[in-house]
mmCIF file with all atom_site columns, C-alpha atoms in Angstrom:
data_model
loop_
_atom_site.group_PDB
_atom_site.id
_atom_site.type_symbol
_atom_site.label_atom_id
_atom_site.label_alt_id
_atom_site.label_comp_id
_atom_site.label_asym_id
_atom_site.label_entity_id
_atom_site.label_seq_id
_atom_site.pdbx_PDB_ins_code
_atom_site.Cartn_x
_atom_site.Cartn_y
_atom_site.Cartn_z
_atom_site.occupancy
_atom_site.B_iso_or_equiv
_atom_site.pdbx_formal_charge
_atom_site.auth_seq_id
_atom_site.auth_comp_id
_atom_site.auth_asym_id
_atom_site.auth_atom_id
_atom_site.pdbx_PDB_model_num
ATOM 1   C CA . UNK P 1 1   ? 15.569 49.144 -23.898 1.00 49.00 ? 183 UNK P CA 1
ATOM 2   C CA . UNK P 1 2   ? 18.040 49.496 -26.587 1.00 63.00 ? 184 UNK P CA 1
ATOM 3   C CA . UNK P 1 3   ? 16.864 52.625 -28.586 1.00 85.00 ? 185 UNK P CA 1
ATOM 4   C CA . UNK P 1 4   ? 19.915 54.305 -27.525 1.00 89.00 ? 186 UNK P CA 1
ATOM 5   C CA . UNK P 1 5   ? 21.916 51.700 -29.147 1.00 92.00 ? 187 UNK P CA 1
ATOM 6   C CA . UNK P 1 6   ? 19.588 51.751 -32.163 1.00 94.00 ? 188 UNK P CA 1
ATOM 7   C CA . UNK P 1 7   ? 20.584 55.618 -32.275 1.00 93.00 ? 189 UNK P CA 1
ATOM 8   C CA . UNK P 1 8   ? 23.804 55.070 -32.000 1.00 93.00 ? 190 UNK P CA 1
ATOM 9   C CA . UNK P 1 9   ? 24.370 52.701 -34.752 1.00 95.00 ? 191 UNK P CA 1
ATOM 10  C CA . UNK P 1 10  ? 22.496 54.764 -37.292 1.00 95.00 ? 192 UNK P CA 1
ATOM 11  C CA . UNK P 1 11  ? 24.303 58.255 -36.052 1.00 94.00 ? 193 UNK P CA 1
ATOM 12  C CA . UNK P 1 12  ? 27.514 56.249 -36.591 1.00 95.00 ? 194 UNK P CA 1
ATOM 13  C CA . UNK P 1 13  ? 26.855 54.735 -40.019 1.00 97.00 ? 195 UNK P CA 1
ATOM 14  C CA . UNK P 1 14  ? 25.305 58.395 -40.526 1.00 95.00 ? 196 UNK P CA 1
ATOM 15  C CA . UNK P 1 15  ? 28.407 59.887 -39.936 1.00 95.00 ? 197 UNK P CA 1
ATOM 16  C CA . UNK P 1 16  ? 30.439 57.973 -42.100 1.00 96.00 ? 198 UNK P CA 1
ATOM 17  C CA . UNK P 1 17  ? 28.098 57.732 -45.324 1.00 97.00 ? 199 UNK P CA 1
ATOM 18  C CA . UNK P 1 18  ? 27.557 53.461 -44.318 1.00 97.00 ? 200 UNK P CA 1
ATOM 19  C CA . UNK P 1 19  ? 24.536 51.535 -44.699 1.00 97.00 ? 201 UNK P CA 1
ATOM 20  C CA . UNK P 1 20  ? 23.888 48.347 -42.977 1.00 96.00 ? 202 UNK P CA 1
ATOM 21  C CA . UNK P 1 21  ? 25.485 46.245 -45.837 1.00 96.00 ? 203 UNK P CA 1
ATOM 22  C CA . UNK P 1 22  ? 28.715 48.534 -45.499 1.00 97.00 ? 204 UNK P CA 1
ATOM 23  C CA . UNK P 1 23  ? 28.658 47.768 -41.662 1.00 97.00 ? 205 UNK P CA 1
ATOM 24  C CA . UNK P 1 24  ? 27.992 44.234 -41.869 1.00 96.00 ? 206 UNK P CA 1
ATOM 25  C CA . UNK P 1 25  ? 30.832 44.271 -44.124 1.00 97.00 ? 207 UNK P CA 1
ATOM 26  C CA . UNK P 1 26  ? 33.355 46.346 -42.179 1.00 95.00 ? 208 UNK P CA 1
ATOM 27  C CA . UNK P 1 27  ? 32.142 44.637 -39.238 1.00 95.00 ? 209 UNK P CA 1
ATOM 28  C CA . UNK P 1 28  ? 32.037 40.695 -39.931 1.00 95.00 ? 210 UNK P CA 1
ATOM 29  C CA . UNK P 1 29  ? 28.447 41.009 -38.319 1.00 96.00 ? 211 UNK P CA 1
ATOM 30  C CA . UNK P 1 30  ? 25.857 39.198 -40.649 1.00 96.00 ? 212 UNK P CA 1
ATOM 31  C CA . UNK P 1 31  ? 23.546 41.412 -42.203 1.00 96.00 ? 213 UNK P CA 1
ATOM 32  C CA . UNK P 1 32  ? 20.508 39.875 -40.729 1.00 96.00 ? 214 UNK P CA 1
ATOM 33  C CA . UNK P 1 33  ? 22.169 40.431 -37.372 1.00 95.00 ? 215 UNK P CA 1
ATOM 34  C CA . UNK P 1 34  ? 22.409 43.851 -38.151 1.00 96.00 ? 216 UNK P CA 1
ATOM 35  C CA . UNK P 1 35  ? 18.819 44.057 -38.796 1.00 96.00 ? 217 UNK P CA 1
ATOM 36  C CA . UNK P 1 36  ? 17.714 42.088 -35.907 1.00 94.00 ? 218 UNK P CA 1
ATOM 37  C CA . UNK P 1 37  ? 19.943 44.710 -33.674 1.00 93.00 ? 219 UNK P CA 1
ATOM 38  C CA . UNK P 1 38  ? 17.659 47.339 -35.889 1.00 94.00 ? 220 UNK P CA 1
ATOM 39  C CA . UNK P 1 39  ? 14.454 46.186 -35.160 1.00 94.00 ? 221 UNK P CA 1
ATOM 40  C CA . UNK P 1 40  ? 14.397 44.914 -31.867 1.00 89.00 ? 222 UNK P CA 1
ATOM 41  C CA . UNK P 1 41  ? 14.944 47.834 -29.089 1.00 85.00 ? 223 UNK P CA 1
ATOM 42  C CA . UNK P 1 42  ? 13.907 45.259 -26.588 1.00 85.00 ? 224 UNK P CA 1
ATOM 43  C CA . UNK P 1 43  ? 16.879 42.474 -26.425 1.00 84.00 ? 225 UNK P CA 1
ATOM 44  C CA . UNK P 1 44  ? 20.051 43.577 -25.847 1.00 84.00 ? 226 UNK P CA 1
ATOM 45  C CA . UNK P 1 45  ? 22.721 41.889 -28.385 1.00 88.00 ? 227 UNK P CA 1
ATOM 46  C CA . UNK P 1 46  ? 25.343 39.651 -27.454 1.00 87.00 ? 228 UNK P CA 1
ATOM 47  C CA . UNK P 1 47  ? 28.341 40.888 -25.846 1.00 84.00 ? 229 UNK P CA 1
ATOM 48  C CA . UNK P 1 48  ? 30.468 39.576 -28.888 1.00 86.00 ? 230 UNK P CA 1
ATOM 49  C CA . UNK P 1 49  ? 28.112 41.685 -31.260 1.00 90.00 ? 231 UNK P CA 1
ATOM 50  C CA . UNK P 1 50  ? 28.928 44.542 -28.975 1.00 90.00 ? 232 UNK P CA 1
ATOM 51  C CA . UNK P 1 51  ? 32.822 44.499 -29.126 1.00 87.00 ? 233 UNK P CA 1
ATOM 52  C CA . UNK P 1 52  ? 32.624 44.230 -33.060 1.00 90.00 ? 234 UNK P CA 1
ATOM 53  C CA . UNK P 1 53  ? 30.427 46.917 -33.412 1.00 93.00 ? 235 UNK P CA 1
ATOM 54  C CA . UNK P 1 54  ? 32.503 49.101 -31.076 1.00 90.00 ? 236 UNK P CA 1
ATOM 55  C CA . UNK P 1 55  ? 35.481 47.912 -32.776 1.00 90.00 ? 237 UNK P CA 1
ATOM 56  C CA . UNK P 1 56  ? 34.271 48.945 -36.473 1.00 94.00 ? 238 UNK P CA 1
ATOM 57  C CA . UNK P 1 57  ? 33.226 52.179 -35.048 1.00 95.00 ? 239 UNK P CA 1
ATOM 58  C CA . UNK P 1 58  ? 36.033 53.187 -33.648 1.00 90.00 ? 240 UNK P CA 1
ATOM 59  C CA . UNK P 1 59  ? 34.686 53.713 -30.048 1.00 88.00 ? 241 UNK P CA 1
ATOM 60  C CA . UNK P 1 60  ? 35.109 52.437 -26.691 1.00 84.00 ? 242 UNK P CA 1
ATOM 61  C CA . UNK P 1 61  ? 33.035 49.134 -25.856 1.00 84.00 ? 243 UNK P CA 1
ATOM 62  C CA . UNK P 1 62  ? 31.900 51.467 -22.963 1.00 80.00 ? 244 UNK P CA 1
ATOM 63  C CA . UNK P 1 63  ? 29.939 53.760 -24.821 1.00 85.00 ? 245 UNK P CA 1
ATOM 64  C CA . UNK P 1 64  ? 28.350 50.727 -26.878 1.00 87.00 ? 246 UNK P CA 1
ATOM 65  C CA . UNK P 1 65  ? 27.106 48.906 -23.282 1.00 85.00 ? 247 UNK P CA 1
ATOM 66  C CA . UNK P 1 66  ? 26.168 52.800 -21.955 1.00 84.00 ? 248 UNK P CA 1
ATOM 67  C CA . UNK P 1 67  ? 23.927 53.207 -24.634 1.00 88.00 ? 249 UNK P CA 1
ATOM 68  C CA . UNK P 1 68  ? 22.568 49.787 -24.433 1.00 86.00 ? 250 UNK P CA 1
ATOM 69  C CA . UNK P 1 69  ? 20.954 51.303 -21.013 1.00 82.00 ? 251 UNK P CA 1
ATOM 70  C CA . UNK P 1 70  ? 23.696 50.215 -18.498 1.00 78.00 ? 252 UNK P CA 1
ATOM 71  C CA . UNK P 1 71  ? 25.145 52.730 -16.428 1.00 69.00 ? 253 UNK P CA 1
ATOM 72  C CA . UNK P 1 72  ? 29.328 52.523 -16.656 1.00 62.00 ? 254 UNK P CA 1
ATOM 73  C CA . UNK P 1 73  ? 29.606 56.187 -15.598 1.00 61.00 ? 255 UNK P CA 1
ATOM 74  C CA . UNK P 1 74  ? 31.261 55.053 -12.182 1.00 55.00 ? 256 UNK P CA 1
ATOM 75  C CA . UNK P 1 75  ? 33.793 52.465 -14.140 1.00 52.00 ? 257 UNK P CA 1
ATOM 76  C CA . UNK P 1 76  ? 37.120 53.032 -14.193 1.00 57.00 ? 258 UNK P CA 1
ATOM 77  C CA . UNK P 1 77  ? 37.877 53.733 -18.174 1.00 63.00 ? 259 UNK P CA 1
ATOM 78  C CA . UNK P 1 78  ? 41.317 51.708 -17.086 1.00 68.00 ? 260 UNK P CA 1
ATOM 79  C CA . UNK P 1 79  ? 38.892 49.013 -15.882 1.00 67.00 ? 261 UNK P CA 1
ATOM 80  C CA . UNK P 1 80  ? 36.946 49.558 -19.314 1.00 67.00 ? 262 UNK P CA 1
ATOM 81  C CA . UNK P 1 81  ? 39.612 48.870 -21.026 1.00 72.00 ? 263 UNK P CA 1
ATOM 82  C CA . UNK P 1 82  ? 41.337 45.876 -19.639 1.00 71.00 ? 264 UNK P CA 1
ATOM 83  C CA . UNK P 1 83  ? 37.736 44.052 -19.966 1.00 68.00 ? 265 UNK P CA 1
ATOM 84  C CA . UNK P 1 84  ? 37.552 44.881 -23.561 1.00 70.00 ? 266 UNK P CA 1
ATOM 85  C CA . UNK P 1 85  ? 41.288 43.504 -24.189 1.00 72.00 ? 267 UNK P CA 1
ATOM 86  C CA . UNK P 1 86  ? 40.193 40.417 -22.372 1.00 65.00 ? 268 UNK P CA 1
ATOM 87  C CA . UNK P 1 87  ? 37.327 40.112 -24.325 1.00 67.00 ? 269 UNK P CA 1
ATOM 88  C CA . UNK P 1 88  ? 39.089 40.398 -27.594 1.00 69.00 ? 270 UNK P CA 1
ATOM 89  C CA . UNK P 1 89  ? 41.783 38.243 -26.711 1.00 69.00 ? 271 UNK P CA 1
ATOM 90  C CA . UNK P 1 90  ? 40.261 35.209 -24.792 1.00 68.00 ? 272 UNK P CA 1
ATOM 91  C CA . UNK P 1 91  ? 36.684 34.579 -26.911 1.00 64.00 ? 273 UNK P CA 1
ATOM 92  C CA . UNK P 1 92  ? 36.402 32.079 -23.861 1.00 66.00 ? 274 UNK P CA 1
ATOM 93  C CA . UNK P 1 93  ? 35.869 34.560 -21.298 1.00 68.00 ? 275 UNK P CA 1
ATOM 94  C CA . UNK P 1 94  ? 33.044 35.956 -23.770 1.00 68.00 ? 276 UNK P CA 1
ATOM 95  C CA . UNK P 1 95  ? 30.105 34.230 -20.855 1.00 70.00 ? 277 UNK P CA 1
ATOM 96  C CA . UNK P 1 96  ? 32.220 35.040 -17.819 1.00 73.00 ? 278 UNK P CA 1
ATOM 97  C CA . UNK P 1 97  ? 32.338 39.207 -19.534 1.00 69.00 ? 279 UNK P CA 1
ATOM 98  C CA . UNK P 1 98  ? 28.110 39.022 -19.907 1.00 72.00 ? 280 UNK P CA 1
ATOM 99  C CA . UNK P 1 99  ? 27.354 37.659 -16.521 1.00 76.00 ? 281 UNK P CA 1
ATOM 100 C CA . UNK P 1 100 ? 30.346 40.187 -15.334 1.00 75.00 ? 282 UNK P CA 1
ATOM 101 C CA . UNK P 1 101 ? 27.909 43.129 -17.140 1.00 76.00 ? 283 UNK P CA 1
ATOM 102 C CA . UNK P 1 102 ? 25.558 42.110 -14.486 1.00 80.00 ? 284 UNK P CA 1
ATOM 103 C CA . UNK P 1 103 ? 27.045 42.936 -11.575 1.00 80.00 ? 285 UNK P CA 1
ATOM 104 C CA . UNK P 1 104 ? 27.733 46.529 -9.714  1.00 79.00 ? 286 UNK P CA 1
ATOM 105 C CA . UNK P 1 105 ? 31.164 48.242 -11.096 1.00 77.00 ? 287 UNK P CA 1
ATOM 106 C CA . UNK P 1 106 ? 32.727 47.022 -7.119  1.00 77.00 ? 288 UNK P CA 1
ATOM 107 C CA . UNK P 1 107 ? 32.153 43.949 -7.822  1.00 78.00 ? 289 UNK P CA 1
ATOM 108 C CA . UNK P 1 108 ? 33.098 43.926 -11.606 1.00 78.00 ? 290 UNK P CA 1
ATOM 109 C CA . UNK P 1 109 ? 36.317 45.890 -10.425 1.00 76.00 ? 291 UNK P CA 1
ATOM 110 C CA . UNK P 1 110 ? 36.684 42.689 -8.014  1.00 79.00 ? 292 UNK P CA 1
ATOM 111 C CA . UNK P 1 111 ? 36.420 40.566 -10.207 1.00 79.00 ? 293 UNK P CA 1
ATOM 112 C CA . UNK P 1 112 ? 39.097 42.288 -12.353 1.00 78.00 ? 294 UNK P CA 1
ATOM 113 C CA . UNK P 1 113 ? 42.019 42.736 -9.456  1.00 78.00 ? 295 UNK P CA 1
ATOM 114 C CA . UNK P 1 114 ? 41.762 39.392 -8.945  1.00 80.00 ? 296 UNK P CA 1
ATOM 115 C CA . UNK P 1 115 ? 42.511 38.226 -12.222 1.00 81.00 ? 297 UNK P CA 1
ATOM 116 C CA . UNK P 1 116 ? 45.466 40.458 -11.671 1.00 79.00 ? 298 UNK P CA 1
ATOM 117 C CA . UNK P 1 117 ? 46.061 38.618 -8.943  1.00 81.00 ? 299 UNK P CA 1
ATOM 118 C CA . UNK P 1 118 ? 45.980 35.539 -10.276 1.00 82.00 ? 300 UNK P CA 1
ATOM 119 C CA . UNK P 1 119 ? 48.325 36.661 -13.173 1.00 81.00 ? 301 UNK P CA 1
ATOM 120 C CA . UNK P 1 120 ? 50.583 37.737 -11.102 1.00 82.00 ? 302 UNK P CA 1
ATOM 121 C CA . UNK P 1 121 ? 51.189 35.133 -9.270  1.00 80.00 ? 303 UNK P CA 1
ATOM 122 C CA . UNK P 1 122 ? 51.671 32.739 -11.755 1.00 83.00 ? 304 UNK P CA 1
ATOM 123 C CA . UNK P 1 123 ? 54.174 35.444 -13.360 1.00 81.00 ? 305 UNK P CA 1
ATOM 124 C CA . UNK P 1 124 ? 55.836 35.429 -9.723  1.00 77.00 ? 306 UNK P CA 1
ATOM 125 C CA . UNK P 1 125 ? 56.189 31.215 -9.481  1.00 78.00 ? 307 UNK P CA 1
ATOM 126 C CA . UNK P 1 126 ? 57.246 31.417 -13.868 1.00 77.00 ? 308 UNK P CA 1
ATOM 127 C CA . UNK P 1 127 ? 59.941 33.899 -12.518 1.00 73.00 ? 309 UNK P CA 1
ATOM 128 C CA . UNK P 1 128 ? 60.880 31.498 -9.197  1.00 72.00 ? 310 UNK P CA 1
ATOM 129 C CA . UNK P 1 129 ? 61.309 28.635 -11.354 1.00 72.00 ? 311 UNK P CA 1
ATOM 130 C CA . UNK P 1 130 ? 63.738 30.389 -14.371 1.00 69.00 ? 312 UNK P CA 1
ATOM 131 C CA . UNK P 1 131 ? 65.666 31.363 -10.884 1.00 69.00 ? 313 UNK P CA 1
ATOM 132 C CA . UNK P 1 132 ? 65.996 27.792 -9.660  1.00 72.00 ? 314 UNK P CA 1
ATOM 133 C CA . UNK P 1 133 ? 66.885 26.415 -13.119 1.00 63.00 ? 315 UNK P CA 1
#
């Protein structure tokens, strides 16, 4: 159920005098997206949809997914925040980031270090061959 997001969108535009046109505006999000979002407390909205909304508001992607029903409480916020840079930069990773929101925090946290991992190493064998050259 997504009444909590529901809430949270209209406390939101509440709070700064927007209506949905305003938000679809400031947002990029089609208007009739918007609305669907509105009126349907039972489907959760694309990840994408998410981000922009959390990004117009002015509020972690966290709180967006937490009030979408999902329980981040036991997230790292540093965690939090690395997927949401991700996310923004790399629209690619967009499928890989909703399948990610179903698994446990350990195992989204696993997921994370090793894409550290893997950027690391290829940081480590970029910095081996400037050495050799």
């Amino acid at each position: 159920m997504t009444t909590g997001l529901i809430y949270l969108i209209k406390s939101e535009m509440d709070a700064r005098g927007w209506n949905q046109t305003k938000l679809s505006e400031i947002s990029g999000i089609p208007d009739s997206t918007i609305s669907k979002i509105l009126k349907n407390p039972n489907q959760i909205p694309k990840l994408e949809n998410l981000a922009t909304l959390a990004q117009a508001f002015d509020i972690p992607l966290a709180r967006i997914i937490a009030a979408c029903g999902f329980d981040v409480s036991s997230a790292k916020s540093e965690d939090s925040q690395r997927l949401q840079t991700i996310v923004s930069a790399i629209p690619d990773f967009q499928r890989l980031v909703e399948e990610m929101m179903t698994f446990s925090p350990l195992d989204q946290a696993d997921v994370l270090a090793y894409i550290e991992m893997r950027r690391l190493h290829r940081q480590k064998n970029i910095n081996q061959e400037v050495d050799q050259s």
